Amino acid sequence: KGWVKLNTDRVVSKNNSFVGIGRVFRGVDGKWLGGFLMKLRNDSIFKIEARALLEGLLISWRKGY
């Protein structure tokens, strides 16, 4: 009880010009709490994953999770 799960995924465009990242927040019972999508310029996998994690944590903080 009291946990929120953050699932992440990404997709790269066919011409490698941009990356889409998405995050889903679920409660302890698996119910949807929220989510977001974001378009970024293509970069290293590390930077993309780090940005996605940062955005997820910022949203979690703002929502009081």
CSV table of C-alpha atoms in Angstrom, one decimal:
chain,number,residue,atom,x,y,z
A,1,LYS,CA,0.0,0.0,0.0
A,2,GLY,CA,1.2,3.5,-0.7
A,3,TRP,CA,3.1,2.6,-3.9
A,4,VAL,CA,2.9,4.0,-7.4
A,5,LYS,CA,4.4,2.1,-10.4
A,6,LEU,CA,5.9,4.0,-13.3
A,7,ASN,CA,6.0,2.0,-16.6
A,8,THR,CA,8.1,3.5,-19.4
A,9,ASP,CA,8.5,2.9,-23.2
A,10,ARG,CA,10.0,4.7,-26.2
A,11,VAL,CA,9.8,4.6,-29.9
A,12,VAL,CA,12.2,5.9,-32.6
A,13,SER,CA,11.0,7.3,-35.9
A,14,LYS,CA,11.8,5.5,-39.1
A,15,ASN,CA,14.2,8.2,-40.2
A,16,ASN,CA,15.7,8.5,-36.7
A,17,SER,CA,14.8,12.2,-36.5
A,18,PHE,CA,12.8,12.0,-33.3
A,19,VAL,CA,12.0,9.8,-30.3
A,20,GLY,CA,8.6,9.4,-28.6
A,21,ILE,CA,8.6,8.5,-24.9
A,22,GLY,CA,5.6,7.5,-22.8
A,23,ARG,CA,5.0,6.9,-19.2
A,24,VAL,CA,2.1,5.3,-17.3
A,25,PHE,CA,1.4,5.6,-13.6
A,26,ARG,CA,-0.5,2.9,-11.8
A,27,GLY,CA,-1.6,2.5,-8.3
A,28,VAL,CA,-1.0,-0.5,-6.0
A,29,ASP,CA,-4.1,-2.1,-7.3
A,30,GLY,CA,-3.0,-1.7,-10.9
A,31,LYS,CA,-5.5,1.0,-11.7
A,32,TRP,CA,-4.5,3.8,-14.1
A,33,LEU,CA,-3.5,7.0,-12.3
A,34,GLY,CA,-2.2,9.0,-15.3
A,35,GLY,CA,0.4,9.1,-18.0
A,36,PHE,CA,2.1,11.3,-20.6
A,37,LEU,CA,3.7,11.3,-24.0
A,38,MET,CA,6.6,13.4,-25.1
A,39,LYS,CA,8.4,14.0,-28.4
A,40,LEU,CA,12.2,14.5,-28.2
A,41,ARG,CA,15.0,14.9,-30.8
A,42,ASN,CA,16.9,11.7,-31.3
A,43,ASP,CA,19.9,11.3,-28.9
A,44,SER,CA,21.8,8.5,-27.1
A,45,ILE,CA,19.7,5.9,-25.4
A,46,PHE,CA,21.1,6.9,-22.1
A,47,LYS,CA,20.0,10.5,-22.5
A,48,ILE,CA,16.5,9.5,-23.7
A,49,GLU,CA,16.0,7.1,-20.8
A,50,ALA,CA,17.3,9.6,-18.3
A,51,ARG,CA,15.0,12.3,-19.6
A,52,ALA,CA,12.0,9.9,-19.5
A,53,LEU,CA,12.8,9.0,-15.9
A,54,LEU,CA,13.3,12.7,-14.9
A,55,GLU,CA,9.9,13.7,-16.4
A,56,GLY,CA,8.2,10.8,-14.7
A,57,LEU,CA,9.7,11.7,-11.3
A,58,LEU,CA,8.8,15.4,-11.8
A,59,ILE,CA,5.2,14.5,-12.6
A,60,SER,CA,5.1,12.1,-9.6
A,61,TRP,CA,6.4,14.8,-7.3
A,62,ARG,CA,3.8,17.4,-8.6
A,63,LYS,CA,1.0,14.9,-8.1
A,64,GLY,CA,2.1,14.1,-4.6
A,65,TYR,CA,2.9,10.5,-5.3
